[in-house]
CSV table of C-alpha atoms in Angstrom, one decimal:
chain,number,residue,atom,x,y,z
A,450,MET,CA,87.7,-44.5,52.4
A,451,LYS,CA,84.5,-45.0,54.4
A,452,ILE,CA,83.0,-41.9,52.8
A,453,ASP,CA,83.7,-43.2,49.3
A,454,ASN,CA,82.2,-46.5,50.3
A,455,ILE,CA,79.0,-44.7,51.5
A,456,LYS,CA,78.7,-42.7,48.2
A,457,ALA,CA,79.2,-45.9,46.2
A,458,ALA,CA,76.5,-47.6,48.2
A,459,LEU,CA,74.1,-44.7,47.8
A,460,SER,CA,74.6,-44.6,44.1
A,461,ALA,CA,74.0,-48.3,43.8
A,462,ARG,CA,70.8,-47.9,45.9
A,463,VAL,CA,69.5,-45.0,43.7
A,464,SER,CA,70.2,-47.1,40.6
A,465,ALA,CA,68.4,-50.0,42.0
A,466,LEU,CA,65.3,-47.8,42.7
A,467,ASN,CA,65.4,-46.2,39.2
A,468,ILE,CA,65.3,-42.6,40.6
A,469,THR,CA,66.7,-39.7,38.5
A,470,PRO,CA,68.9,-37.6,40.6
A,471,PHE,CA,67.6,-34.1,41.2
A,472,ALA,CA,69.3,-31.4,39.1
A,473,PRO,CA,69.5,-28.0,40.6
A,474,ASN,CA,67.7,-25.1,38.7
A,475,PRO,CA,66.0,-27.3,36.1
A,476,GLN,CA,65.0,-25.6,32.9
A,477,PRO,CA,61.3,-25.7,32.0
A,478,THR,CA,60.6,-28.1,29.2
A,479,PRO,CA,58.7,-26.9,26.1
A,480,VAL,CA,55.8,-29.1,27.1
A,481,ALA,CA,55.6,-27.3,30.4
A,482,GLN,CA,55.6,-23.9,28.7
A,483,VAL,CA,52.8,-24.9,26.4
A,484,SER,CA,50.7,-26.4,29.2
A,485,ASP,CA,51.1,-23.1,31.2
A,486,THR,CA,49.9,-20.9,28.4
A,487,LYS,CA,46.3,-19.8,28.6
A,488,VAL,CA,44.4,-20.4,25.4
A,489,ALA,CA,41.3,-18.3,24.7
A,490,PRO,CA,38.2,-20.5,24.3
A,491,THR,CA,36.9,-20.9,20.8
A,492,VAL,CA,33.8,-18.9,20.3
A,493,LYS,CA,31.4,-19.9,17.6
A,494,PRO,CA,30.5,-16.8,15.6
A,495,THR,CA,27.0,-15.5,15.9
A,496,PRO,CA,25.2,-15.4,12.5
A,497,ILE,CA,24.6,-11.8,11.3
A,498,LYS,CA,21.3,-11.1,9.6
A,499,ASP,CA,21.7,-9.8,6.1
A,500,SER,CA,21.1,-6.1,6.2
A,501,THR,CA,19.8,-6.2,2.6
A,502,THR,CA,16.9,-8.5,3.3
A,503,PRO,CA,13.5,-7.0,2.7
A,504,SER,CA,12.4,-7.4,6.3
A,505,GLU,CA,15.1,-4.9,7.3
A,506,THR,CA,15.2,-2.4,4.5
A,507,VAL,CA,11.7,-2.3,3.1
A,508,PRO,CA,8.9,-0.7,5.2
A,509,ALA,CA,6.1,-3.0,6.1
A,510,THR,CA,3.6,-0.7,4.3
A,511,ALA,CA,5.7,-1.1,1.1
A,512,ARG,CA,6.1,-4.9,1.5
A,513,LYS,CA,2.4,-5.4,2.1
A,514,SER,CA,0.6,-6.4,-1.1
A,515,SER,CA,-1.8,-3.7,-2.2
A,516,LYS,CA,-4.4,-3.9,-4.9
A,517,LYS,CA,-3.5,-0.4,-6.0
A,518,THR,CA,0.0,-1.7,-7.0
A,519,GLU,CA,-1.6,-4.4,-9.2
A,520,ASP,CA,-2.6,-3.7,-12.8
A,521,ILE,CA,-6.0,-2.0,-12.7
A,522,GLU,CA,-6.8,-3.8,-15.9
A,523,VAL,CA,-6.5,-7.2,-14.1
A,524,ILE,CA,-8.8,-6.0,-11.3
A,525,VAL,CA,-11.4,-4.7,-13.8
A,526,SER,CA,-11.4,-7.9,-15.8
A,527,LYS,CA,-11.6,-10.0,-12.6
A,528,PHE,CA,-14.2,-8.1,-10.6
A,529,LEU,CA,-16.2,-5.7,-12.8
A,530,ARG,CA,-18.8,-6.5,-15.5
A,531,GLN,CA,-19.5,-4.6,-18.6
A,532,GLY,CA,-23.1,-3.3,-18.8
A,533,VAL,CA,-23.3,-3.3,-14.9
A,534,ASP,CA,-20.2,-1.7,-13.6
A,535,TYR,CA,-19.0,0.1,-16.8
A,536,ASP,CA,-20.2,0.5,-20.3
A,537,LEU,CA,-19.4,2.1,-23.7
A,538,ILE,CA,-21.3,5.2,-24.4
A,539,PRO,CA,-22.1,5.8,-28.1
A,540,ASN,CA,-20.2,8.6,-29.8
A,541,CYS,CA,-18.0,9.1,-26.7
A,542,GLY,CA,-14.7,7.6,-27.7
A,543,ARG,CA,-13.2,4.2,-27.1
A,544,LYS,CA,-12.9,4.5,-23.3
A,545,PRO,CA,-15.8,2.9,-21.4
A,546,SER,CA,-17.5,5.0,-18.8
A,547,LEU,CA,-17.3,3.9,-15.1
A,548,LEU,CA,-20.8,3.7,-13.7
A,549,LYS,CA,-21.8,4.3,-10.1
A,550,ALA,CA,-22.1,0.6,-9.5
A,551,GLY,CA,-18.6,0.0,-10.7
A,552,ALA,CA,-17.2,2.9,-8.6
A,553,GLU,CA,-18.9,1.4,-5.5
A,554,HIS,CA,-17.5,-2.0,-6.4
A,555,LEU,CA,-13.9,-0.6,-6.7
A,556,ALA,CA,-14.3,1.2,-3.4
A,557,GLN,CA,-15.2,-2.2,-1.8
A,558,ILE,CA,-12.2,-3.9,-3.5
A,559,PHE,CA,-9.8,-1.3,-2.3
A,560,ASN,CA,-11.4,-1.0,1.1
A,561,PHE,CA,-12.1,2.7,0.7
A,562,ARG,CA,-14.4,4.9,2.7
A,563,THR,CA,-15.9,8.1,1.3
A,564,THR,CA,-17.6,11.3,2.5
A,565,SER,CA,-19.4,13.9,0.5
A,566,GLU,CA,-20.0,17.6,1.1
A,567,VAL,CA,-21.9,20.3,-0.8
A,568,ILE,CA,-19.3,23.0,-1.5
A,569,ASN,CA,-21.6,25.3,-3.6
A,570,ARG,CA,-25.3,25.8,-4.1
A,571,VAL,CA,-27.0,28.3,-6.4
A,572,ILE,CA,-30.8,28.8,-6.4
A,573,ASP,CA,-32.2,31.3,-8.8
A,574,LEU,CA,-36.0,30.7,-9.3
A,575,ASP,CA,-36.3,33.5,-11.8
A,576,LYS,CA,-34.0,31.6,-14.1
A,577,ASN,CA,-35.3,28.1,-13.0
A,578,LEU,CA,-31.8,27.4,-11.9
A,579,ILE,CA,-30.7,25.2,-9.1
A,580,LEU,CA,-27.1,24.1,-9.0
A,581,TYR,CA,-25.1,21.9,-6.7
A,582,GLU,CA,-21.4,21.3,-6.5
A,583,VAL,CA,-20.3,18.4,-4.4
A,584,ALA,CA,-16.8,17.2,-3.2
A,585,THR,CA,-16.3,13.5,-2.4
A,586,THR,CA,-13.2,12.6,-0.3
A,587,VAL,CA,-11.8,9.0,-0.4
A,588,TYR,CA,-10.0,7.6,2.6
A,589,ASN,CA,-8.0,4.3,2.9
A,590,SER,CA,-8.3,1.8,5.7
A,591,ASN,CA,-5.9,3.9,7.8
A,592,GLY,CA,-8.0,7.0,7.5
A,593,ASP,CA,-5.6,8.8,5.2
A,594,THR,CA,-7.0,10.9,2.4
A,595,VAL,CA,-6.4,9.2,-1.0
A,596,ALA,CA,-8.3,11.5,-3.4
A,597,VAL,CA,-10.9,14.1,-3.8
A,598,GLY,CA,-13.5,14.2,-6.6
A,599,LEU,CA,-15.7,17.0,-7.7
A,600,GLY,CA,-19.1,16.9,-9.4
A,601,SER,CA,-21.8,19.3,-10.3
A,602,CYS,CA,-25.4,19.3,-11.6
A,603,ASN,CA,-28.0,21.9,-12.4
A,604,THR,CA,-31.6,22.1,-13.5
A,605,LEU,CA,-30.7,23.7,-16.9
A,606,GLU,CA,-29.4,20.3,-18.1
A,607,ARG,CA,-31.5,18.8,-20.7
A,608,LYS,CA,-32.9,15.9,-18.7
A,609,PHE,CA,-34.2,18.3,-16.0
A,610,ILE,CA,-35.7,21.1,-18.1
A,611,LYS,CA,-39.0,19.3,-18.6
A,612,GLN,CA,-39.3,18.1,-15.0
A,613,GLY,CA,-39.3,21.6,-13.6
A,614,VAL,CA,-37.3,23.1,-10.7
A,615,ALA,CA,-39.5,21.6,-7.9
A,616,MET,CA,-39.3,18.0,-9.1
A,617,SER,CA,-35.6,18.2,-10.0
A,618,LEU,CA,-34.3,19.7,-6.7
A,619,ASN,CA,-33.5,16.4,-5.0
A,620,THR,CA,-32.4,14.7,-8.2
A,621,VAL,CA,-29.9,17.4,-9.1
A,622,LEU,CA,-28.3,17.0,-5.7
A,623,LYS,CA,-28.0,13.2,-6.0
A,624,MET,CA,-26.6,13.5,-9.5
A,625,ALA,CA,-23.9,16.0,-8.4
A,626,ARG,CA,-23.0,13.6,-5.6
A,627,LYS,CA,-22.8,10.7,-8.0
A,628,ARG,CA,-20.5,12.5,-10.4
A,629,SER,CA,-18.2,13.6,-7.6
A,630,TYR,CA,-18.1,10.1,-6.2
A,631,VAL,CA,-17.2,8.5,-9.6
A,632,ASP,CA,-14.5,11.2,-10.1
A,633,ALA,CA,-13.0,10.5,-6.7
A,634,ILE,CA,-12.9,6.7,-7.2
A,635,LEU,CA,-11.3,7.1,-10.6
A,636,SER,CA,-8.5,9.2,-9.1
A,637,ALA,CA,-8.1,7.0,-6.0
A,638,THR,CA,-7.7,3.7,-8.0
A,639,SER,CA,-5.7,5.2,-10.9
A,640,ALA,CA,-8.4,3.9,-13.2
A,641,SER,CA,-8.7,7.0,-15.3
A,642,ARG,CA,-6.4,5.5,-17.9
A,643,ILE,CA,-9.1,2.8,-18.5
A,644,PHE,CA,-12.3,4.6,-17.8
A,645,THR,CA,-13.8,8.0,-18.4
A,646,GLN,CA,-16.4,9.3,-16.0
A,647,ASP,CA,-20.0,8.4,-16.5
A,648,ILE,CA,-20.7,10.9,-19.3
A,649,GLU,CA,-24.1,9.7,-20.4
A,650,GLU,CA,-25.8,12.8,-18.9
A,651,LEU,CA,-23.0,15.1,-20.2
A,652,VAL,CA,-23.6,13.9,-23.8
A,653,ALA,CA,-27.3,14.7,-23.5
A,654,ASN,CA,-26.5,18.1,-22.0
A,655,SER,CA,-24.1,19.0,-24.8
A,656,SER,CA,-26.8,18.1,-27.4
A,657,ALA,CA,-29.2,20.4,-25.6
A,658,ASP,CA,-26.7,23.2,-25.6
A,659,ASP,CA,-26.1,22.8,-29.3
A,660,ASN,CA,-29.8,22.9,-30.1
A,661,SER,CA,-30.3,26.0,-27.9
A,662,ASP,CA,-27.6,27.8,-29.8
A,663,LYS,CA,-29.3,27.3,-33.2
């Protein structure tokens, strides 16, 4: 009876202290299972650059604005003057001729550099003939070759016949160089659809040839 009294007294004491009796092998509660589970930290996605943007797919050389990609007619109307840089030659079609001043102006606009070289020379004093052929090479700002122009001149052309070989020697060389230069700039700037070469001298030459055949 004493043991029962002791148990009763202990139970009353536990109840008074509001203590939950310990249960052997307690089962983990759902809350405990959730709290023990390791959750991967939330990672904010890194923005991915669009692979189709011009900065990634288009080369810098293609993205860079170039005057050559513009309409040559716009450039001509904006920077060149008729009568100074180009002009219409009577009886030579509807296309104006690009003059040397205009060719030099276009070379400056496009930032071109040129070199000229005599590729052929003929001197025959018995026939009063001196002939020069010149090649002009056009380079862009990177030093790449853009175009090559050819030009020739000789002392049998009408404007040089009266001057004589001695007086025409230097002029013929300069004229050959001029013609090759204009030809090269026309090719380099894609302006041949607007201009023809400076053919003022060529018209005079053809007239001289026609008269000589009669």
